[in-house]
PDB file of C-alpha atoms in Angstrom:
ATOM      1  CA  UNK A   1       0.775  -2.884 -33.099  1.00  0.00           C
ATOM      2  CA  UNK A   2       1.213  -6.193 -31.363  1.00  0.00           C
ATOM      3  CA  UNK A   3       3.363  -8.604 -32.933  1.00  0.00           C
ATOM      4  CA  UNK A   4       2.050 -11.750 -31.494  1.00  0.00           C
ATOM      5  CA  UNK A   5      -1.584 -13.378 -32.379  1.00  0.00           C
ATOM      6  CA  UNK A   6      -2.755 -15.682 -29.621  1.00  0.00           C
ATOM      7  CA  UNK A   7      -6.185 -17.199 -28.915  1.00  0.00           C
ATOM      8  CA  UNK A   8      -8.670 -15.488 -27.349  1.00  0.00           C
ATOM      9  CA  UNK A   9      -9.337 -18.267 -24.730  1.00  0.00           C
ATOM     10  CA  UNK A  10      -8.666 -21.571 -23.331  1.00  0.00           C
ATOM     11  CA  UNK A  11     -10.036 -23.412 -20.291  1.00  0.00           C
ATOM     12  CA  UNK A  12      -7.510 -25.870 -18.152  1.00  0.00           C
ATOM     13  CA  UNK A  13      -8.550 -28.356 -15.304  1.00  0.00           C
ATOM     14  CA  UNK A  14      -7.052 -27.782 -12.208  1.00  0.00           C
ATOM     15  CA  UNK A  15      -3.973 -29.960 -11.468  1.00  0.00           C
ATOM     16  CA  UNK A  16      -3.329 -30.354 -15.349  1.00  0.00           C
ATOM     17  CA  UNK A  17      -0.723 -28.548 -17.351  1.00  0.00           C
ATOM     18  CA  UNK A  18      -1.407 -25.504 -18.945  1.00  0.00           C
ATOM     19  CA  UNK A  19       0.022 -25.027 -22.956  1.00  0.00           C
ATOM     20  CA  UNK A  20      -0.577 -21.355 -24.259  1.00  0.00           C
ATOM     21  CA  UNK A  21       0.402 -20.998 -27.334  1.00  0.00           C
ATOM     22  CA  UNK A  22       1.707 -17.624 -29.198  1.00  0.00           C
ATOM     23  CA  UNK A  23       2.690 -17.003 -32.972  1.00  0.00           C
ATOM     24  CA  UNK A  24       5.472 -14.388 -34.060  1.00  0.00           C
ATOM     25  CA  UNK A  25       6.118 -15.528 -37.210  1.00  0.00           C
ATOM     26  CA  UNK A  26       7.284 -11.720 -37.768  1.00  0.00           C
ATOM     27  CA  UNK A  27      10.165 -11.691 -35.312  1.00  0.00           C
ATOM     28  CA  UNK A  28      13.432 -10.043 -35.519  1.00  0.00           C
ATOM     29  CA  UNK A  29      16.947 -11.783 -34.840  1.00  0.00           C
ATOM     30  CA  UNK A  30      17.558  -9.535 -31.708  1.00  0.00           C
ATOM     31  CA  UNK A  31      14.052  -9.723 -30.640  1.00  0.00           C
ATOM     32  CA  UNK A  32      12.855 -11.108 -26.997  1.00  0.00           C
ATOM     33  CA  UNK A  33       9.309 -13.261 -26.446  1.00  0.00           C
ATOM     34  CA  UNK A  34       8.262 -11.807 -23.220  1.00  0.00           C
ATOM     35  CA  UNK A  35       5.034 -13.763 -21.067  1.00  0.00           C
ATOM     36  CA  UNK A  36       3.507 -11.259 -18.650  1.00  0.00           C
ATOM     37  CA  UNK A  37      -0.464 -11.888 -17.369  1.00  0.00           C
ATOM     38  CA  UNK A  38      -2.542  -9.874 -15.176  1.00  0.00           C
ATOM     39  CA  UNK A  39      -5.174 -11.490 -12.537  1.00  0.00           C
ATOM     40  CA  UNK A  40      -8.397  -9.651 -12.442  1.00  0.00           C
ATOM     41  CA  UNK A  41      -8.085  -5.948 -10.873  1.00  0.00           C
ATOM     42  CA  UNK A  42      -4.346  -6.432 -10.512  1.00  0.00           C
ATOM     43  CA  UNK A  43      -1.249  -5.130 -12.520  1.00  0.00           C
ATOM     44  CA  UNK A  44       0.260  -7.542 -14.917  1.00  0.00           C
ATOM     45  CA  UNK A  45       3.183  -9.793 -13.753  1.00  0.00           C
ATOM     46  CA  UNK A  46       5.882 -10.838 -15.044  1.00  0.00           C
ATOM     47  CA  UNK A  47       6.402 -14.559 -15.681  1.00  0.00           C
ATOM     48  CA  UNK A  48       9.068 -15.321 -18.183  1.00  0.00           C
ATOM     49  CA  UNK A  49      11.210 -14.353 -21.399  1.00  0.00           C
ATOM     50  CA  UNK A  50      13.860 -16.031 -24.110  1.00  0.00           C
ATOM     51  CA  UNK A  51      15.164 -15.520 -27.279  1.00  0.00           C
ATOM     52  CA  UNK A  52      15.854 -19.029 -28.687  1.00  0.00           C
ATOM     53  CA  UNK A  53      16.471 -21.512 -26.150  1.00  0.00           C
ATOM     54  CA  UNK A  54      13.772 -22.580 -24.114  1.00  0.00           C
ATOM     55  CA  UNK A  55      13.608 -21.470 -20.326  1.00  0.00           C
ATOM     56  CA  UNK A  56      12.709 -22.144 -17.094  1.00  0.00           C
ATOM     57  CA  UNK A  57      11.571 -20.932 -13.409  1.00  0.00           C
ATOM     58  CA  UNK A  58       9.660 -21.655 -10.712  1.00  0.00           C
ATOM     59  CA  UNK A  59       6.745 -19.941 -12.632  1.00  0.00           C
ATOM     60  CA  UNK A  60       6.538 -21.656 -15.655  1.00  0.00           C
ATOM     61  CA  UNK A  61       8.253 -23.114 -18.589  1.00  0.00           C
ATOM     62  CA  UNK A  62       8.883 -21.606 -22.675  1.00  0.00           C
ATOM     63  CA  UNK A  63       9.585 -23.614 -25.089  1.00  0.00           C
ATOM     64  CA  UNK A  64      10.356 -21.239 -28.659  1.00  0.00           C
ATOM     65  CA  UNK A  65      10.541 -23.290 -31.642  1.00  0.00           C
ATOM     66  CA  UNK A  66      13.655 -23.431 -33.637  1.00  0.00           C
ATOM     67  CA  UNK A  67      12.701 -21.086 -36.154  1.00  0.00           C
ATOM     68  CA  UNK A  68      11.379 -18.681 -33.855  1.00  0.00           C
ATOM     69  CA  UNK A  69       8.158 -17.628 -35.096  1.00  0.00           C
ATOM     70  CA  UNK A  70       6.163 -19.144 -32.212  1.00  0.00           C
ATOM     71  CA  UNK A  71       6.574 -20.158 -28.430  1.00  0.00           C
ATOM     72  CA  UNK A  72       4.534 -21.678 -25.961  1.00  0.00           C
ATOM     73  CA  UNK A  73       4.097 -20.697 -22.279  1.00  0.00           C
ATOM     74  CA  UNK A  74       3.420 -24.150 -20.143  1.00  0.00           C
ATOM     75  CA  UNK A  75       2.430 -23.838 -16.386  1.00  0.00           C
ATOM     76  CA  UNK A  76       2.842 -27.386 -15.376  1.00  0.00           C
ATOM     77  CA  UNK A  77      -0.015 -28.074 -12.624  1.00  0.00           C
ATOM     78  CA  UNK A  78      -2.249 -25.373 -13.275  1.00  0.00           C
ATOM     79  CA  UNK A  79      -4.312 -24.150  -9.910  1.00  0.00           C
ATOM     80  CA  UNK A  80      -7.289 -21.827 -10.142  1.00  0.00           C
ATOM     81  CA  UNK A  81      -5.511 -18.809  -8.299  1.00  0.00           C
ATOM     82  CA  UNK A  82      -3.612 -19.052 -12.251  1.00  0.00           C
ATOM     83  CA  UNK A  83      -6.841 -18.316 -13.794  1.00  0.00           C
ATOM     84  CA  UNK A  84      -5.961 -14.265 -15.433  1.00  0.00           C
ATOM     85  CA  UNK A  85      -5.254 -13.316 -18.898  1.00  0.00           C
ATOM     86  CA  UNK A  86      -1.474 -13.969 -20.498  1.00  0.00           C
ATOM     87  CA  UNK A  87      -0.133 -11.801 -22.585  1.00  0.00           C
ATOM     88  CA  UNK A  88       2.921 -12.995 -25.038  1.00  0.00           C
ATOM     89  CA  UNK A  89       4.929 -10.377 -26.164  1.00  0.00           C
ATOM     90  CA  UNK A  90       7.805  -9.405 -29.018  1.00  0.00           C
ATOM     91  CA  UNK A  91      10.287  -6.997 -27.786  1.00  0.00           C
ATOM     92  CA  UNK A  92      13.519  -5.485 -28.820  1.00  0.00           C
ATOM     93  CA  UNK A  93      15.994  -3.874 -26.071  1.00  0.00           C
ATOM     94  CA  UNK A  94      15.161   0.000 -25.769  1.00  0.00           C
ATOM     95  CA  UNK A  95      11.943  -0.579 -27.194  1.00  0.00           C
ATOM     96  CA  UNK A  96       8.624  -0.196 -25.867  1.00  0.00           C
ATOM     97  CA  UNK A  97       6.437  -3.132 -24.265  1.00  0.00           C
ATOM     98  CA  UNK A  98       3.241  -3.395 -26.249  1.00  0.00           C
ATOM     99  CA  UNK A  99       0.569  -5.682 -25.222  1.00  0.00           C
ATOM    100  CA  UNK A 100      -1.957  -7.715 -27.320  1.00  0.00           C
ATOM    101  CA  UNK A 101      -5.501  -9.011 -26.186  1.00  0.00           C
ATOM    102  CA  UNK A 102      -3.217 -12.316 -24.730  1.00  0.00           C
ATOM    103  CA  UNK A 103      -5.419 -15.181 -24.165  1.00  0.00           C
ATOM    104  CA  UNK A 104      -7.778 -15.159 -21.375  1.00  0.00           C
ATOM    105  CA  UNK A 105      -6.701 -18.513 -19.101  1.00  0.00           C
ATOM    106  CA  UNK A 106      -9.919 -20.242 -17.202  1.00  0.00           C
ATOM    107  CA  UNK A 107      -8.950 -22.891 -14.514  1.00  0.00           C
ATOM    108  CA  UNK A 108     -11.221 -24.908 -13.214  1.00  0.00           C
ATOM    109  CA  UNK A 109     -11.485 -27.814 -10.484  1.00  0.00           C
TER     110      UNK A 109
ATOM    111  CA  UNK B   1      10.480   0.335  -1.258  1.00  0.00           C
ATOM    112  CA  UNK B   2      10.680  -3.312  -2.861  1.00  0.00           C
ATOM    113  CA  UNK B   3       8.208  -2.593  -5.566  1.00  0.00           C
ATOM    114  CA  UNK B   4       6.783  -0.300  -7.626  1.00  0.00           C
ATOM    115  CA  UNK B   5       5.036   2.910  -5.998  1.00  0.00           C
ATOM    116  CA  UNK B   6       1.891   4.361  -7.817  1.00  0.00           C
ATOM    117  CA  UNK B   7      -0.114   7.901  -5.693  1.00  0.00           C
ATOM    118  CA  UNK B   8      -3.253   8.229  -5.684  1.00  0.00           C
ATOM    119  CA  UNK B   9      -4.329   4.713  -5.662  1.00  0.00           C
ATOM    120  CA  UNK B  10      -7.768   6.271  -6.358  1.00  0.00           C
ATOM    121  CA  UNK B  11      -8.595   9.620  -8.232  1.00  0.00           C
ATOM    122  CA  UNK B  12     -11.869  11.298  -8.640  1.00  0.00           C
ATOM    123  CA  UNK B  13     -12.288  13.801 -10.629  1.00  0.00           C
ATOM    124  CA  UNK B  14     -14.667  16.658 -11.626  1.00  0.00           C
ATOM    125  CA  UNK B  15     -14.203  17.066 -15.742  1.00  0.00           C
ATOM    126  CA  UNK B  16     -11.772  20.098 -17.015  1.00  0.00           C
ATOM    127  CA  UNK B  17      -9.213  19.074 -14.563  1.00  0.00           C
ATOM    128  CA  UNK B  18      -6.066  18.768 -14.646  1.00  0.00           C
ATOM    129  CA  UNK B  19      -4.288  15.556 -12.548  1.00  0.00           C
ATOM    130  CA  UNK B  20      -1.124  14.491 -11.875  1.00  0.00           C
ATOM    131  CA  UNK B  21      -0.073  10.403 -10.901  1.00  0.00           C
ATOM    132  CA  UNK B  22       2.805   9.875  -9.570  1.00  0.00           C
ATOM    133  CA  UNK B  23       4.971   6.954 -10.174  1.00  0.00           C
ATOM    134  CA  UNK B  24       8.285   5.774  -7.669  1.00  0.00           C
ATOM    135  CA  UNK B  25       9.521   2.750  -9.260  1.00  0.00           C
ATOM    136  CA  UNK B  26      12.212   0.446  -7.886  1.00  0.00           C
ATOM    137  CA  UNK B  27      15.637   2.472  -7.052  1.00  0.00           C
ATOM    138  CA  UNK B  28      18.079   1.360  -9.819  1.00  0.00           C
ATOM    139  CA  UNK B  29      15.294   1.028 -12.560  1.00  0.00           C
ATOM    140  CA  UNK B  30      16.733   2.896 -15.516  1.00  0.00           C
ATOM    141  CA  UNK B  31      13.521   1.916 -17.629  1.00  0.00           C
ATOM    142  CA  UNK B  32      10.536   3.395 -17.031  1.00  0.00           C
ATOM    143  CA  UNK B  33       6.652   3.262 -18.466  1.00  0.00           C
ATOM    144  CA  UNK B  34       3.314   4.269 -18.610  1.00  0.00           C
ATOM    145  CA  UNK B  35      -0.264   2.673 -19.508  1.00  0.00           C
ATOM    146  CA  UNK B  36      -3.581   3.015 -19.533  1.00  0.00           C
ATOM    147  CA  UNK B  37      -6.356   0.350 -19.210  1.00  0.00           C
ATOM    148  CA  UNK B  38      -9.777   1.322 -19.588  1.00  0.00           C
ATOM    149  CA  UNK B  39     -12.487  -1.122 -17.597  1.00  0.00           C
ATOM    150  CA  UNK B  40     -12.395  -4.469 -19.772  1.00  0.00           C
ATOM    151  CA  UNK B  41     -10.071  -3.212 -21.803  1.00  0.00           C
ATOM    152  CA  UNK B  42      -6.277  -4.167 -22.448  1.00  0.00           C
ATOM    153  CA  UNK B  43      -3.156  -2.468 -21.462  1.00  0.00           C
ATOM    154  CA  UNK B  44      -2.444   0.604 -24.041  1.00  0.00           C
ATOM    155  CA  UNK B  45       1.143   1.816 -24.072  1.00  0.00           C
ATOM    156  CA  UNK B  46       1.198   5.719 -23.498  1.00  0.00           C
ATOM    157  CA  UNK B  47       5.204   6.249 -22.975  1.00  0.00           C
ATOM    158  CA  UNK B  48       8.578   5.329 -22.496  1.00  0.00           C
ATOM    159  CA  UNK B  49      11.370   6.611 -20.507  1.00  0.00           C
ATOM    160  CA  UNK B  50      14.873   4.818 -20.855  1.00  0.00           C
ATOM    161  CA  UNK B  51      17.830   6.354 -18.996  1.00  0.00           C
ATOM    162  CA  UNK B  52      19.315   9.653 -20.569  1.00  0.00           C
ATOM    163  CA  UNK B  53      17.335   8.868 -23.907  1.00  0.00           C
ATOM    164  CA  UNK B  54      14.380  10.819 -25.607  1.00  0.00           C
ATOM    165  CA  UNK B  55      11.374   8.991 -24.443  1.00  0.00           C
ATOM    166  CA  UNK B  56       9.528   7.122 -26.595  1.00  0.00           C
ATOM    167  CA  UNK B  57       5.990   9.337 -26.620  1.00  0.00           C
ATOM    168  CA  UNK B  58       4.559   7.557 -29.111  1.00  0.00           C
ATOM    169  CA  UNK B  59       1.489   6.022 -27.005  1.00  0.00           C
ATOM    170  CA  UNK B  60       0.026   9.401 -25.862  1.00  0.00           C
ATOM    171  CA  UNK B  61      -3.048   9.888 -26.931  1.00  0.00           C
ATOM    172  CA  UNK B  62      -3.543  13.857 -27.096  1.00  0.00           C
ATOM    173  CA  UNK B  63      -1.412  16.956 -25.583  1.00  0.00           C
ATOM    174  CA  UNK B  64      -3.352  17.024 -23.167  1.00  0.00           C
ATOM    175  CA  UNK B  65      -1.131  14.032 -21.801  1.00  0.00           C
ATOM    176  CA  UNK B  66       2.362  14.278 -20.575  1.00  0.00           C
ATOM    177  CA  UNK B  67       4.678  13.204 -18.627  1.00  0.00           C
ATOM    178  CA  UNK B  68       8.129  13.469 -16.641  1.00  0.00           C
ATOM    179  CA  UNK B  69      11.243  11.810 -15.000  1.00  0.00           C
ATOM    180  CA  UNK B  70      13.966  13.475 -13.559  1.00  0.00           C
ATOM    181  CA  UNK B  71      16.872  11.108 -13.826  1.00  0.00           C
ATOM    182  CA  UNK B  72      16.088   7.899 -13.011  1.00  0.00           C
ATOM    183  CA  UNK B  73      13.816   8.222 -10.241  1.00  0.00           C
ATOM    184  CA  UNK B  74      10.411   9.477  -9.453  1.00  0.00           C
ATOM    185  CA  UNK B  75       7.473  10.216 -12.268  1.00  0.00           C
ATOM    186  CA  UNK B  76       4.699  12.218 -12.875  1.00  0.00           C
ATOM    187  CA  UNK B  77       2.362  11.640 -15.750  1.00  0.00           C
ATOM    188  CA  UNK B  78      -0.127  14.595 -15.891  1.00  0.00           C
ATOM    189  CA  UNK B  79      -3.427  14.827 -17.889  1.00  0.00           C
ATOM    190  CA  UNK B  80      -4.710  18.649 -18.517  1.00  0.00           C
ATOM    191  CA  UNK B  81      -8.569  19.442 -18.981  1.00  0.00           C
ATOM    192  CA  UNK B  82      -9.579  16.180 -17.986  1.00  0.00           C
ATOM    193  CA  UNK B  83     -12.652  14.036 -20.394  1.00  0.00           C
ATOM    194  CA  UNK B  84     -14.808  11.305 -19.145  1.00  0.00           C
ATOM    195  CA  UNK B  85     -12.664   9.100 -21.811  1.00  0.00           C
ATOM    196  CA  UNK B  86     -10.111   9.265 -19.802  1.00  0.00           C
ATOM    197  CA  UNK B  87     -11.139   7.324 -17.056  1.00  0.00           C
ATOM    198  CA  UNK B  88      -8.646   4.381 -16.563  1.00  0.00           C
ATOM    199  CA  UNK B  89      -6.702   2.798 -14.823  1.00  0.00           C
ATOM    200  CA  UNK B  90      -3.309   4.310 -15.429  1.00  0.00           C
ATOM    201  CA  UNK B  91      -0.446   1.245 -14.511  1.00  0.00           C
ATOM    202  CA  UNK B  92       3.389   2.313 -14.413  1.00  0.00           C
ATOM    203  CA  UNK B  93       5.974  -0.380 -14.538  1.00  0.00           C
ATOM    204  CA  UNK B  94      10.385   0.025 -14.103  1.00  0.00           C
ATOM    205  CA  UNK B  95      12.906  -2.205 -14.959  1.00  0.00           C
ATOM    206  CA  UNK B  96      17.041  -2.274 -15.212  1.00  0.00           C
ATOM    207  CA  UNK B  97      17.451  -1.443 -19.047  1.00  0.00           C
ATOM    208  CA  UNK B  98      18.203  -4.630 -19.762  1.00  0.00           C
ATOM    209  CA  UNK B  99      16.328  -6.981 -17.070  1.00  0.00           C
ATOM    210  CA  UNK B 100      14.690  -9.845 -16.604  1.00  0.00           C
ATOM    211  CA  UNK B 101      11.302  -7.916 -16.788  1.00  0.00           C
ATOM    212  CA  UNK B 102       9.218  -5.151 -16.030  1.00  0.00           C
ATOM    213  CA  UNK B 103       8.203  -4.561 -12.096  1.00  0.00           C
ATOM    214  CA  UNK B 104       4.153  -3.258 -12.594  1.00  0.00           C
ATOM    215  CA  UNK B 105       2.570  -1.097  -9.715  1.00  0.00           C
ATOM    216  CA  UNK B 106      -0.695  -1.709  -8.401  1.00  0.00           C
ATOM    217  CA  UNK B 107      -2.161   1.730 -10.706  1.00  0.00           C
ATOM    218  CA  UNK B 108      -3.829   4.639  -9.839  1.00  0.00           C
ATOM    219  CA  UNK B 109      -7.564   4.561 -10.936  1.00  0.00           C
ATOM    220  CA  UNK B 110      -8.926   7.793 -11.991  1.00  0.00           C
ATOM    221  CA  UNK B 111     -12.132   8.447 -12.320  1.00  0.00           C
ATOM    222  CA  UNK B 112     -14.039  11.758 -14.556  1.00  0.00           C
ATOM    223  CA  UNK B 113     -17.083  12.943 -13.441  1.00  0.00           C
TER     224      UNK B 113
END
């Protein structure tokens, strides 16, 4: 079972930044919060992950709140081509990758 | 190759088959999976292979479902007797047991008729 809930949607104008949030409020000390998303008829990507301090790359940004029980993924100018469904993810080391329904991203101009 | 390597990219076939994907992922990758993803559906976790460790089988769905991987190279995930249910798109991903994240291939979609 996925250990994350996020919302089923959100809609972003083009240009603007994009905050997606996710809630773990079940997660373990040596847990990771993994952010993958998949673009229609593709396999997902891989964007980002942390386990408490907030990251960064030329993808996006992840800010994980001090207590750890939720994150949020931030593309900073959002372009249509980023328009796919983002999955947030709770993971262990050794253990398996299991997705959720994420939250399907729609970017428009 | 510099990514992940999923054969056939498409599979049809007739039902009562058996098929077998192949997956190649990135040379060093001790970490291995499998999914499925069914047309609108999301990705559902079928197994697990992590260096010299028991794999984590948890995700397959039936026997007829397996799957392989000698050392850490290529694998095979084979599906006996095929069923209409199990057309999906079946996605493998690798990754160095502890990386930054998991490499996806571009699937094999397999198709029951």
């Amino acid at each position: 079972d996925a250990k994350t809930t996020q919302p089923p949607s959100m809609d972003c104008a083009e240009g603007r930044a994009a905050n997606l949030p996710c809630n773990h409020s079940t997660i373990s000390g040596n847990e990771y919060v993994y952010w993958y998303r998949q673009i229609h008829s593709q396999g997902p990507q891989y964007i980002i992950h942390g386990l408490k301090n907030n990251e960064t790359n030329e993808m996006a940004s992840l800010i994980i709140t001090e207590d750890r029980k939720s994150s949020t993924l931030i593309l900073p100018h959002a372009t249509l081509r980023d328009t796919a469904v983002y999955y947030c993810i709770v993971r262990g080391a050794g253990t398996a990758l299991i997705f959720g329904k994420g939250t399907t991203l729609s970017v428009s101009s | 190759g510099a990514g992940v390597s999923q054969s056939p990219s498409n599979k049809v076939t007739e039902k009562g088959k058996d098929v077998e994907l192949r997956c190649d992922p990135i040379s060093g990758h001790t970490a291995l999976y499998w999914y499925r993803q069914r047309l609108g559906q999301g990705l559902e976790f079928l197994i697990y292979f992590q260096g010299n460790s028991a794999p984590d089988k948890s995700g397959l769905p039936s026997d007829r479902f397996s799957a392989e991987r000698t050392g850490e190279s290529v694998s095979t995930l084979t599906i006996q007797r095929t069923q209409q249910e199990d057309s999906a798109v079946y996605l493998c991903a690798s990754s160095l047991e502890r990386g930054n994240g998991y490499t996806f291939g571009s699937g094999t979609r397999l198709t029951v008729v």
